[in-house]
């Protein structure tokens, strides 16, 4: 088997073998995957299976037929209400969320390394994806989640055989509890935030957009942002496609937060390089209610590098967008409706005209070609 790419600290550049199961640098820095050779054989793509593994040259690990569930290559369909928008239906992946993209990569890694167990913290969807894929790989999995997590997501985790640890308090409290438990011998901390192999699974979302659009990229890609795995995955994909000469330019990234918990939007508006922690307000978009995203500095840098920005929308706007999508035949959870809510606000001109980030976003969101992800299925968070 080919060697697995090492991990590198984004702060001090220390190198760690992925076999060490380390998840954060000793200096406290966030880890990334070291650069590895990308020789995408674009001519071979039409003959490959319609899954994310068709981009094998761009992934840090090879497919394991005993772990994959055929994830990836979700449909890209036009919106009826917003003709300039294409909707990518990642809520149709095996566990009904885009987190399957990263989860299958981490489960494949864990099986190859022979780990005895895995643990993860999640607001819901990452936990359900990890539970499913680690269960399929025959590896025990413990999932730490806030006690307020949607019952549907908890039932899904338990159905896949995961041990569920309910943590009182906020999503930050859940992360703190998981960090205290991380580092057990032989146990992989399969964090969708800290482990960078996860991001390389998510980046296949961007490769699929490129291929499904006739090997071209849209002007704008709109993504919900909490911990930022979708933002950073898209940035990786688009950067690699441009570097390989397979795309002429980067799309602008417009990230969207819930106004009740928007540290990244606030940092963007104030011109900061890193976000400050905020009070975690209650929001129906539970999947992005992250008061202090560990990769916040990277998220802001990535969005700015594309000429994009970060905005926020209210729960009322999110609920309305969720209903609009349902009217189009697409039932998604509230977190998945935030990007559509932002585009609708730009089209209807119902955004905060005094916001410096909305002043930029209004043009991005009304561009001729915009792609919006629908990341999680509505049955995970039934309408109240």
mmCIF file of C-alpha atoms in Angstrom:
data_model
loop_
_atom_site.group_PDB
_atom_site.id
_atom_site.type_symbol
_atom_site.label_atom_id
_atom_site.label_comp_id
_atom_site.label_asym_id
_atom_site.label_seq_id
_atom_site.Cartn_x
_atom_site.Cartn_y
_atom_site.Cartn_z
ATOM 1 C CA UNK A 1 0.000 0.000 0.000
ATOM 2 C CA UNK A 2 1.214 3.567 -0.629
ATOM 3 C CA UNK A 3 2.449 5.469 2.404
ATOM 4 C CA UNK A 4 -0.070 7.629 4.219
ATOM 5 C CA UNK A 5 0.632 11.383 4.141
ATOM 6 C CA UNK A 6 1.918 12.854 7.389
ATOM 7 C CA UNK A 7 0.359 15.662 9.397
ATOM 8 C CA UNK A 8 1.924 19.115 9.734
ATOM 9 C CA UNK A 9 1.282 21.829 12.309
ATOM 10 C CA UNK A 10 -0.164 25.018 10.848
ATOM 11 C CA UNK A 11 1.708 27.069 13.456
ATOM 12 C CA UNK A 12 5.185 25.593 14.038
ATOM 13 C CA UNK A 13 5.444 23.226 11.003
ATOM 14 C CA UNK A 14 6.211 20.182 13.168
ATOM 15 C CA UNK A 15 5.600 16.904 11.313
ATOM 16 C CA UNK A 16 3.788 13.903 12.790
ATOM 17 C CA UNK A 17 3.120 10.497 11.222
ATOM 18 C CA UNK A 18 -0.611 9.884 10.959
ATOM 19 C CA UNK A 19 -0.001 6.476 12.570
ATOM 20 C CA UNK A 20 0.767 8.291 15.835
ATOM 21 C CA UNK A 21 -2.971 9.063 16.224
ATOM 22 C CA UNK A 22 -2.021 12.567 17.302
ATOM 23 C CA UNK A 23 -4.793 15.086 16.692
ATOM 24 C CA UNK A 24 -3.212 18.372 17.774
ATOM 25 C CA UNK A 25 0.362 19.625 17.749
ATOM 26 C CA UNK A 26 2.292 19.695 21.007
ATOM 27 C CA UNK A 27 2.487 23.472 20.591
ATOM 28 C CA UNK A 28 -1.323 23.588 20.511
ATOM 29 C CA UNK A 29 -1.507 24.272 16.781
ATOM 30 C CA UNK A 30 -4.028 22.834 14.341
ATOM 31 C CA UNK A 31 -2.804 20.024 12.074
ATOM 32 C CA UNK A 32 -3.107 19.812 8.288
ATOM 33 C CA UNK A 33 -2.152 17.103 5.816
ATOM 34 C CA UNK A 34 1.294 17.634 4.266
ATOM 35 C CA UNK A 35 1.265 18.312 0.550
ATOM 36 C CA UNK A 36 1.046 15.078 -1.419
ATOM 37 C CA UNK A 37 1.306 14.468 -5.150
ATOM 38 C CA UNK A 38 -1.902 15.231 -7.078
ATOM 39 C CA UNK A 39 -1.968 13.765 -10.575
ATOM 40 C CA UNK A 40 -5.689 13.757 -11.329
ATOM 41 C CA UNK A 41 -6.385 11.693 -14.430
ATOM 42 C CA UNK A 42 -9.355 13.716 -15.653
ATOM 43 C CA UNK A 43 -9.648 11.612 -18.796
ATOM 44 C CA UNK A 44 -10.313 8.487 -16.705
ATOM 45 C CA UNK A 45 -13.212 9.959 -14.703
ATOM 46 C CA UNK A 46 -16.094 8.905 -17.020
ATOM 47 C CA UNK A 47 -15.225 5.233 -16.504
ATOM 48 C CA UNK A 48 -15.103 5.369 -12.731
ATOM 49 C CA UNK A 49 -17.761 4.521 -10.149
ATOM 50 C CA UNK A 50 -20.091 7.419 -9.193
ATOM 51 C CA UNK A 51 -18.745 7.917 -5.686
ATOM 52 C CA UNK A 52 -16.298 10.302 -4.073
ATOM 53 C CA UNK A 53 -13.572 7.674 -4.538
ATOM 54 C CA UNK A 54 -13.500 8.473 -8.267
ATOM 55 C CA UNK A 55 -11.096 11.266 -7.246
ATOM 56 C CA UNK A 56 -8.670 8.759 -5.759
ATOM 57 C CA UNK A 57 -5.545 10.689 -6.765
ATOM 58 C CA UNK A 58 -6.734 13.653 -4.694
ATOM 59 C CA UNK A 59 -7.371 11.625 -1.530
ATOM 60 C CA UNK A 60 -4.811 10.773 1.169
ATOM 61 C CA UNK A 61 -5.932 7.127 1.416
ATOM 62 C CA UNK A 62 -7.229 4.528 -1.031
ATOM 63 C CA UNK A 63 -10.756 3.148 -0.971
ATOM 64 C CA UNK A 64 -11.500 0.111 1.190
ATOM 65 C CA UNK A 65 -14.375 -1.837 -0.441
ATOM 66 C CA UNK A 66 -15.405 -3.182 2.961
ATOM 67 C CA UNK A 67 -15.963 0.312 4.396
ATOM 68 C CA UNK A 68 -17.418 2.427 1.597
ATOM 69 C CA UNK A 69 -21.175 2.745 1.185
ATOM 70 C CA UNK A 70 -20.984 4.360 -2.242
ATOM 71 C CA UNK A 71 -21.030 7.849 -0.711
ATOM 72 C CA UNK A 72 -20.625 10.951 -2.817
ATOM 73 C CA UNK A 73 -21.673 12.179 -6.267
ATOM 74 C CA UNK A 74 -24.937 13.595 -4.961
ATOM 75 C CA UNK A 75 -27.303 15.221 -7.488
ATOM 76 C CA UNK A 76 -26.861 18.833 -8.565
ATOM 77 C CA UNK A 77 -30.275 20.247 -9.497
ATOM 78 C CA UNK A 78 -31.645 23.689 -10.431
ATOM 79 C CA UNK A 79 -33.739 25.610 -7.928
ATOM 80 C CA UNK A 80 -37.274 26.365 -9.067
ATOM 81 C CA UNK A 81 -37.580 29.533 -6.997
ATOM 82 C CA UNK A 82 -34.090 30.905 -7.717
ATOM 83 C CA UNK A 83 -33.144 30.192 -11.355
ATOM 84 C CA UNK A 84 -29.498 31.255 -10.936
ATOM 85 C CA UNK A 85 -29.001 28.692 -8.150
ATOM 86 C CA UNK A 86 -28.065 25.013 -8.334
ATOM 87 C CA UNK A 87 -28.702 22.889 -5.254
ATOM 88 C CA UNK A 88 -26.370 20.024 -4.350
ATOM 89 C CA UNK A 89 -28.303 17.346 -2.513
ATOM 90 C CA UNK A 90 -25.825 15.968 0.006
ATOM 91 C CA UNK A 91 -28.704 15.097 2.343
ATOM 92 C CA UNK A 92 -29.131 12.045 0.092
ATOM 93 C CA UNK A 93 -25.826 10.479 1.189
ATOM 94 C CA UNK A 94 -26.020 7.219 3.209
ATOM 95 C CA UNK A 95 -26.471 8.744 6.686
ATOM 96 C CA UNK A 96 -28.358 11.743 5.251
ATOM 97 C CA UNK A 97 -25.646 14.394 5.593
ATOM 98 C CA UNK A 98 -22.471 15.640 3.907
ATOM 99 C CA UNK A 99 -20.431 14.473 6.916
ATOM 100 C CA UNK A 100 -20.304 11.019 5.294
ATOM 101 C CA UNK A 101 -17.596 12.401 3.013
ATOM 102 C CA UNK A 102 -15.137 12.870 5.843
ATOM 103 C CA UNK A 103 -16.391 10.019 8.014
ATOM 104 C CA UNK A 104 -15.664 7.346 5.410
ATOM 105 C CA UNK A 105 -12.097 8.620 5.048
ATOM 106 C CA UNK A 106 -11.492 8.524 8.814
ATOM 107 C CA UNK A 107 -13.084 5.080 9.182
ATOM 108 C CA UNK A 108 -10.960 3.799 6.292
ATOM 109 C CA UNK A 109 -7.877 5.257 7.972
ATOM 110 C CA UNK A 110 -8.791 3.717 11.326
ATOM 111 C CA UNK A 111 -9.236 0.267 9.831
ATOM 112 C CA UNK A 112 -5.934 0.473 7.991
ATOM 113 C CA UNK A 113 -4.141 1.549 11.188
ATOM 114 C CA UNK A 114 -5.758 -1.240 13.202
ATOM 115 C CA UNK A 115 -7.151 0.998 15.934
ATOM 116 C CA UNK A 116 -9.341 -0.597 18.589
ATOM 117 C CA UNK A 117 -11.861 2.214 18.999
ATOM 118 C CA UNK A 118 -12.816 5.715 18.003
ATOM 119 C CA UNK A 119 -14.411 8.694 19.660
ATOM 120 C CA UNK A 120 -15.868 11.940 18.333
ATOM 121 C CA UNK A 121 -17.774 14.988 19.517
ATOM 122 C CA UNK A 122 -20.583 16.367 17.430
ATOM 123 C CA UNK A 123 -23.723 18.481 17.313
ATOM 124 C CA UNK A 124 -25.351 15.554 15.508
ATOM 125 C CA UNK A 125 -24.546 14.842 11.870
ATOM 126 C CA UNK A 126 -20.842 14.095 12.294
ATOM 127 C CA UNK A 127 -21.772 11.735 15.106
ATOM 128 C CA UNK A 128 -24.301 9.838 13.014
ATOM 129 C CA UNK A 129 -21.844 9.568 10.117
ATOM 130 C CA UNK A 130 -19.009 8.346 12.347
ATOM 131 C CA UNK A 131 -21.302 5.869 14.090
ATOM 132 C CA UNK A 132 -22.328 4.366 10.759
ATOM 133 C CA UNK A 133 -18.920 4.152 9.120
ATOM 134 C CA UNK A 134 -17.005 2.980 12.175
ATOM 135 C CA UNK A 135 -19.744 0.428 12.765
ATOM 136 C CA UNK A 136 -19.314 -0.793 9.179
ATOM 137 C CA UNK A 137 -15.543 -0.964 9.717
ATOM 138 C CA UNK A 138 -16.080 -3.077 12.840
ATOM 139 C CA UNK A 139 -14.605 -0.459 15.165
ATOM 140 C CA UNK A 140 -16.341 0.643 18.354
ATOM 141 C CA UNK A 141 -17.315 4.312 18.472
ATOM 142 C CA UNK A 142 -18.248 6.698 21.283
ATOM 143 C CA UNK A 143 -20.013 9.923 20.375
ATOM 144 C CA UNK A 144 -20.150 12.950 22.685
ATOM 145 C CA UNK A 145 -23.133 15.196 21.928
ATOM 146 C CA UNK A 146 -25.027 18.011 23.672
ATOM 147 C CA UNK A 147 -28.007 16.707 25.607
ATOM 148 C CA UNK A 148 -30.182 18.989 23.439
ATOM 149 C CA UNK A 149 -29.278 17.087 20.251
ATOM 150 C CA UNK A 150 -32.245 16.210 18.053
ATOM 151 C CA UNK A 151 -33.844 12.869 19.046
ATOM 152 C CA UNK A 152 -33.688 11.637 15.456
ATOM 153 C CA UNK A 153 -29.916 12.018 15.375
ATOM 154 C CA UNK A 154 -29.512 10.285 18.745
ATOM 155 C CA UNK A 155 -31.638 7.374 17.550
ATOM 156 C CA UNK A 156 -29.554 7.098 14.393
ATOM 157 C CA UNK A 157 -26.262 6.969 16.333
ATOM 158 C CA UNK A 158 -27.562 4.293 18.672
ATOM 159 C CA UNK A 159 -28.984 2.284 15.791
ATOM 160 C CA UNK A 160 -25.486 2.056 14.323
ATOM 161 C CA UNK A 161 -24.185 0.702 17.627
ATOM 162 C CA UNK A 162 -22.385 3.787 18.937
ATOM 163 C CA UNK A 163 -22.106 4.594 22.617
ATOM 164 C CA UNK A 164 -23.708 8.015 23.091
ATOM 165 C CA UNK A 165 -22.478 10.336 25.846
ATOM 166 C CA UNK A 166 -24.945 13.171 26.495
ATOM 167 C CA UNK A 167 -23.204 16.297 27.782
ATOM 168 C CA UNK A 168 -25.150 19.024 29.644
ATOM 169 C CA UNK A 169 -24.712 22.561 28.379
ATOM 170 C CA UNK A 170 -23.538 23.992 25.082
ATOM 171 C CA UNK A 171 -21.717 22.574 22.077
ATOM 172 C CA UNK A 172 -18.534 24.041 23.592
ATOM 173 C CA UNK A 173 -19.134 22.015 26.763
ATOM 174 C CA UNK A 174 -19.396 18.897 24.608
ATOM 175 C CA UNK A 175 -16.090 19.665 22.906
ATOM 176 C CA UNK A 176 -14.428 20.200 26.284
ATOM 177 C CA UNK A 177 -15.702 16.850 27.566
ATOM 178 C CA UNK A 178 -14.424 15.069 24.472
ATOM 179 C CA UNK A 179 -11.012 16.726 24.662
ATOM 180 C CA UNK A 180 -10.655 15.478 28.229
ATOM 181 C CA UNK A 181 -11.336 11.929 27.035
ATOM 182 C CA UNK A 182 -9.148 12.101 23.913
ATOM 183 C CA UNK A 183 -5.730 10.487 23.812
ATOM 184 C CA UNK A 184 -6.561 6.988 25.032
ATOM 185 C CA UNK A 185 -4.114 4.348 23.771
ATOM 186 C CA UNK A 186 -5.259 2.743 20.529
ATOM 187 C CA UNK A 187 -8.314 5.028 20.254
ATOM 188 C CA UNK A 188 -8.607 7.433 17.340
ATOM 189 C CA UNK A 189 -10.050 10.855 18.116
ATOM 190 C CA UNK A 190 -12.004 10.983 14.859
ATOM 191 C CA UNK A 191 -12.669 14.683 15.085
ATOM 192 C CA UNK A 192 -14.238 16.304 12.050
ATOM 193 C CA UNK A 193 -12.691 19.541 13.336
ATOM 194 C CA UNK A 194 -9.174 18.504 14.334
ATOM 195 C CA UNK A 195 -8.313 15.551 12.099
ATOM 196 C CA UNK A 196 -7.347 16.958 8.676
ATOM 197 C CA UNK A 197 -8.029 13.718 6.769
ATOM 198 C CA UNK A 198 -11.707 14.546 7.295
ATOM 199 C CA UNK A 199 -11.329 17.765 5.295
ATOM 200 C CA UNK A 200 -9.883 15.855 2.368
ATOM 201 C CA UNK A 201 -12.977 13.686 2.286
ATOM 202 C CA UNK A 202 -15.209 16.757 2.331
ATOM 203 C CA UNK A 203 -13.264 18.414 -0.491
ATOM 204 C CA UNK A 204 -14.718 15.866 -2.931
ATOM 205 C CA UNK A 205 -17.859 18.022 -2.760
ATOM 206 C CA UNK A 206 -15.952 20.680 -4.678
ATOM 207 C CA UNK A 207 -14.576 18.204 -7.207
ATOM 208 C CA UNK A 208 -18.098 16.975 -7.891
ATOM 209 C CA UNK A 209 -19.395 20.497 -8.519
ATOM 210 C CA UNK A 210 -16.603 20.983 -11.057
ATOM 211 C CA UNK A 211 -17.350 17.724 -12.853
ATOM 212 C CA UNK A 212 -21.156 17.950 -12.741
ATOM 213 C CA UNK A 213 -21.043 21.446 -14.196
ATOM 214 C CA UNK A 214 -19.168 20.240 -17.253
ATOM 215 C CA UNK A 215 -15.749 20.720 -15.657
ATOM 216 C CA UNK A 216 -16.337 24.324 -14.774
ATOM 217 C CA UNK A 217 -16.808 26.126 -11.488
ATOM 218 C CA UNK A 218 -19.631 28.555 -10.598
ATOM 219 C CA UNK A 219 -19.069 32.190 -9.733
ATOM 220 C CA UNK A 220 -20.168 31.714 -6.122
ATOM 221 C CA UNK A 221 -20.458 28.780 -3.729
ATOM 222 C CA UNK A 222 -22.534 29.421 -0.590
ATOM 223 C CA UNK A 223 -21.943 27.246 2.461
ATOM 224 C CA UNK A 224 -23.145 27.115 6.069
ATOM 225 C CA UNK A 225 -20.290 27.598 8.520
ATOM 226 C CA UNK A 226 -19.830 26.600 12.128
ATOM 227 C CA UNK A 227 -16.649 24.577 12.527
ATOM 228 C CA UNK A 228 -15.915 25.206 8.863
ATOM 229 C CA UNK A 229 -15.350 21.744 7.407
ATOM 230 C CA UNK A 230 -17.422 22.526 4.297
ATOM 231 C CA UNK A 231 -15.734 25.899 3.750
ATOM 232 C CA UNK A 232 -12.239 24.466 4.122
ATOM 233 C CA UNK A 233 -13.074 21.380 2.060
ATOM 234 C CA UNK A 234 -14.330 23.563 -0.785
ATOM 235 C CA UNK A 235 -11.262 25.792 -0.569
ATOM 236 C CA UNK A 236 -8.975 22.749 -0.788
ATOM 237 C CA UNK A 237 -10.826 21.386 -3.820
ATOM 238 C CA UNK A 238 -10.970 24.644 -5.741
ATOM 239 C CA UNK A 239 -7.325 25.460 -4.987
ATOM 240 C CA UNK A 240 -6.229 22.039 -6.203
ATOM 241 C CA UNK A 241 -8.323 22.229 -9.374
ATOM 242 C CA UNK A 242 -6.867 25.618 -10.275
ATOM 243 C CA UNK A 243 -3.311 24.513 -9.438
ATOM 244 C CA UNK A 244 -3.729 21.429 -11.645
ATOM 245 C CA UNK A 245 -4.925 23.564 -14.568
ATOM 246 C CA UNK A 246 -8.364 21.917 -14.479
ATOM 247 C CA UNK A 247 -10.174 25.167 -13.623
ATOM 248 C CA UNK A 248 -9.401 28.737 -14.589
ATOM 249 C CA UNK A 249 -10.407 30.497 -11.386
ATOM 250 C CA UNK A 250 -11.651 30.057 -7.842
ATOM 251 C CA UNK A 251 -15.335 30.604 -7.054
ATOM 252 C CA UNK A 252 -16.017 33.216 -4.395
ATOM 253 C CA UNK A 253 -16.959 31.546 -1.118
ATOM 254 C CA UNK A 254 -19.852 33.108 0.794
ATOM 255 C CA UNK A 255 -20.221 31.472 4.203
ATOM 256 C CA UNK A 256 -23.382 31.832 6.284
ATOM 257 C CA UNK A 257 -23.916 31.726 10.053
ATOM 258 C CA UNK A 258 -26.944 31.924 12.297
ATOM 259 C CA UNK A 259 -27.200 35.443 13.732
ATOM 260 C CA UNK A 260 -27.612 34.039 17.258
ATOM 261 C CA UNK A 261 -24.099 32.548 17.077
ATOM 262 C CA UNK A 262 -21.906 34.290 14.510
ATOM 263 C CA UNK A 263 -18.269 34.692 15.647
ATOM 264 C CA UNK A 264 -16.902 34.318 12.113
ATOM 265 C CA UNK A 265 -19.297 36.848 10.606
ATOM 266 C CA UNK A 266 -18.376 39.323 13.334
ATOM 267 C CA UNK A 267 -14.648 38.800 12.774
ATOM 268 C CA UNK A 268 -15.075 39.251 9.029
ATOM 269 C CA UNK A 269 -17.062 42.464 9.503
ATOM 270 C CA UNK A 270 -14.409 43.891 11.830
ATOM 271 C CA UNK A 271 -11.453 42.858 9.674
ATOM 272 C CA UNK A 272 -9.995 40.482 12.283
ATOM 273 C CA UNK A 273 -7.694 37.592 11.336
ATOM 274 C CA UNK A 274 -9.225 35.295 13.941
ATOM 275 C CA UNK A 275 -12.630 35.168 15.643
ATOM 276 C CA UNK A 276 -13.264 35.884 19.285
ATOM 277 C CA UNK A 277 -15.505 33.519 21.217
ATOM 278 C CA UNK A 278 -19.101 34.706 21.479
ATOM 279 C CA UNK A 279 -22.021 33.836 23.689
ATOM 280 C CA UNK A 280 -23.661 30.773 22.158
ATOM 281 C CA UNK A 281 -27.233 31.942 21.553
ATOM 282 C CA UNK A 282 -30.086 29.548 20.904
ATOM 283 C CA UNK A 283 -30.757 28.845 17.230
ATOM 284 C CA UNK A 284 -32.670 26.274 15.219
ATOM 285 C CA UNK A 285 -29.489 25.823 13.140
ATOM 286 C CA UNK A 286 -27.915 23.601 15.780
ATOM 287 C CA UNK A 287 -25.256 22.226 13.434
ATOM 288 C CA UNK A 288 -23.461 25.569 13.115
ATOM 289 C CA UNK A 289 -23.895 26.940 16.647
ATOM 290 C CA UNK A 290 -20.146 27.001 17.301
ATOM 291 C CA UNK A 291 -19.090 29.839 19.599
ATOM 292 C CA UNK A 292 -15.310 29.393 19.177
ATOM 293 C CA UNK A 293 -14.387 27.425 16.016
ATOM 294 C CA UNK A 294 -10.862 25.959 16.415
ATOM 295 C CA UNK A 295 -10.084 26.486 12.704
ATOM 296 C CA UNK A 296 -11.523 30.006 12.720
ATOM 297 C CA UNK A 297 -8.295 31.628 11.538
ATOM 298 C CA UNK A 298 -8.074 29.242 8.591
ATOM 299 C CA UNK A 299 -11.741 29.762 7.700
ATOM 300 C CA UNK A 300 -11.411 33.543 7.555
ATOM 301 C CA UNK A 301 -8.225 33.324 5.489
ATOM 302 C CA UNK A 302 -9.784 30.877 3.023
ATOM 303 C CA UNK A 303 -12.927 32.951 2.482
ATOM 304 C CA UNK A 304 -10.920 36.148 2.019
ATOM 305 C CA UNK A 305 -8.535 34.452 -0.424
ATOM 306 C CA UNK A 306 -11.450 33.803 -2.780
ATOM 307 C CA UNK A 307 -12.796 37.351 -2.566
ATOM 308 C CA UNK A 308 -15.741 36.100 -0.547
ATOM 309 C CA UNK A 309 -17.301 37.059 2.763
ATOM 310 C CA UNK A 310 -19.350 35.769 5.716
ATOM 311 C CA UNK A 311 -22.887 36.839 6.605
ATOM 312 C CA UNK A 312 -25.559 35.788 9.074
ATOM 313 C CA UNK A 313 -29.300 35.135 8.865
ATOM 314 C CA UNK A 314 -31.998 35.013 11.532
ATOM 315 C CA UNK A 315 -33.943 31.979 12.688
ATOM 316 C CA UNK A 316 -37.034 33.458 11.065
ATOM 317 C CA UNK A 317 -35.230 33.646 7.720
ATOM 318 C CA UNK A 318 -33.913 30.112 8.177
ATOM 319 C CA UNK A 319 -37.373 28.708 8.917
ATOM 320 C CA UNK A 320 -38.835 30.502 5.888
ATOM 321 C CA UNK A 321 -36.076 29.161 3.642
ATOM 322 C CA UNK A 322 -36.645 25.653 4.957
ATOM 323 C CA UNK A 323 -40.297 25.928 3.952
ATOM 324 C CA UNK A 324 -39.388 27.321 0.522
ATOM 325 C CA UNK A 325 -37.136 24.341 -0.071
ATOM 326 C CA UNK A 326 -39.863 21.961 1.100
ATOM 327 C CA UNK A 327 -42.154 23.591 -1.458
ATOM 328 C CA UNK A 328 -39.586 22.568 -4.073
ATOM 329 C CA UNK A 329 -39.705 18.963 -2.840
ATOM 330 C CA UNK A 330 -36.567 19.213 -0.705
ATOM 331 C CA UNK A 331 -36.998 18.603 3.038
ATOM 332 C CA UNK A 332 -33.850 19.611 4.902
ATOM 333 C CA UNK A 333 -32.897 20.364 8.477
ATOM 334 C CA UNK A 334 -32.698 24.020 9.549
ATOM 335 C CA UNK A 335 -28.894 24.136 9.397
ATOM 336 C CA UNK A 336 -29.100 23.145 5.741
ATOM 337 C CA UNK A 337 -31.458 26.014 4.955
ATOM 338 C CA UNK A 338 -29.155 28.855 6.024
ATOM 339 C CA UNK A 339 -27.404 29.203 2.661
ATOM 340 C CA UNK A 340 -30.697 29.291 0.764
ATOM 341 C CA UNK A 341 -31.932 31.863 3.285
ATOM 342 C CA UNK A 342 -28.950 34.079 2.516
ATOM 343 C CA UNK A 343 -29.479 33.876 -1.256
ATOM 344 C CA UNK A 344 -33.182 34.635 -0.821
ATOM 345 C CA UNK A 345 -32.343 37.665 1.318
ATOM 346 C CA UNK A 346 -29.974 38.956 -1.357
ATOM 347 C CA UNK A 347 -32.539 38.461 -4.129
ATOM 348 C CA UNK A 348 -35.373 40.035 -2.128
ATOM 349 C CA UNK A 349 -33.072 42.737 -0.712
ATOM 350 C CA UNK A 350 -34.161 41.942 2.833
ATOM 351 C CA UNK A 351 -30.661 41.919 4.292
ATOM 352 C CA UNK A 352 -29.069 44.456 6.648
ATOM 353 C CA UNK A 353 -27.954 47.192 4.248
ATOM 354 C CA UNK A 354 -25.676 48.627 6.924
ATOM 355 C CA UNK A 355 -23.655 45.430 7.296
ATOM 356 C CA UNK A 356 -20.185 45.575 5.697
ATOM 357 C CA UNK A 357 -20.262 41.872 4.901
ATOM 358 C CA UNK A 358 -23.732 42.016 3.346
ATOM 359 C CA UNK A 359 -22.549 44.898 1.157
ATOM 360 C CA UNK A 360 -20.152 42.391 -0.457
ATOM 361 C CA UNK A 361 -22.421 39.341 -0.251
ATOM 362 C CA UNK A 362 -25.356 40.914 -2.086
ATOM 363 C CA UNK A 363 -23.429 40.823 -5.366
ATOM 364 C CA UNK A 364 -21.941 37.387 -4.749
ATOM 365 C CA UNK A 365 -25.307 35.808 -3.996
ATOM 366 C CA UNK A 366 -27.015 37.247 -7.066
ATOM 367 C CA UNK A 367 -24.262 36.253 -9.505
ATOM 368 C CA UNK A 368 -25.222 34.355 -12.664
ATOM 369 C CA UNK A 369 -24.120 30.974 -11.270
ATOM 370 C CA UNK A 370 -24.439 30.074 -7.594
ATOM 371 C CA UNK A 371 -24.211 26.641 -5.961
ATOM 372 C CA UNK A 372 -25.854 25.961 -2.585
ATOM 373 C CA UNK A 373 -25.366 22.748 -0.576
ATOM 374 C CA UNK A 374 -28.267 21.047 1.159
ATOM 375 C CA UNK A 375 -26.268 19.234 3.795
ATOM 376 C CA UNK A 376 -28.665 17.374 6.086
ATOM 377 C CA UNK A 377 -32.079 15.721 5.773
ATOM 378 C CA UNK A 378 -35.165 17.204 7.389
ATOM 379 C CA UNK A 379 -36.112 14.008 9.195
ATOM 380 C CA UNK A 380 -33.087 14.529 11.440
ATOM 381 C CA UNK A 381 -34.771 17.654 12.823
ATOM 382 C CA UNK A 382 -38.537 17.409 12.242
ATOM 383 C CA UNK A 383 -40.484 20.653 11.963
ATOM 384 C CA UNK A 384 -41.904 21.725 15.286
#
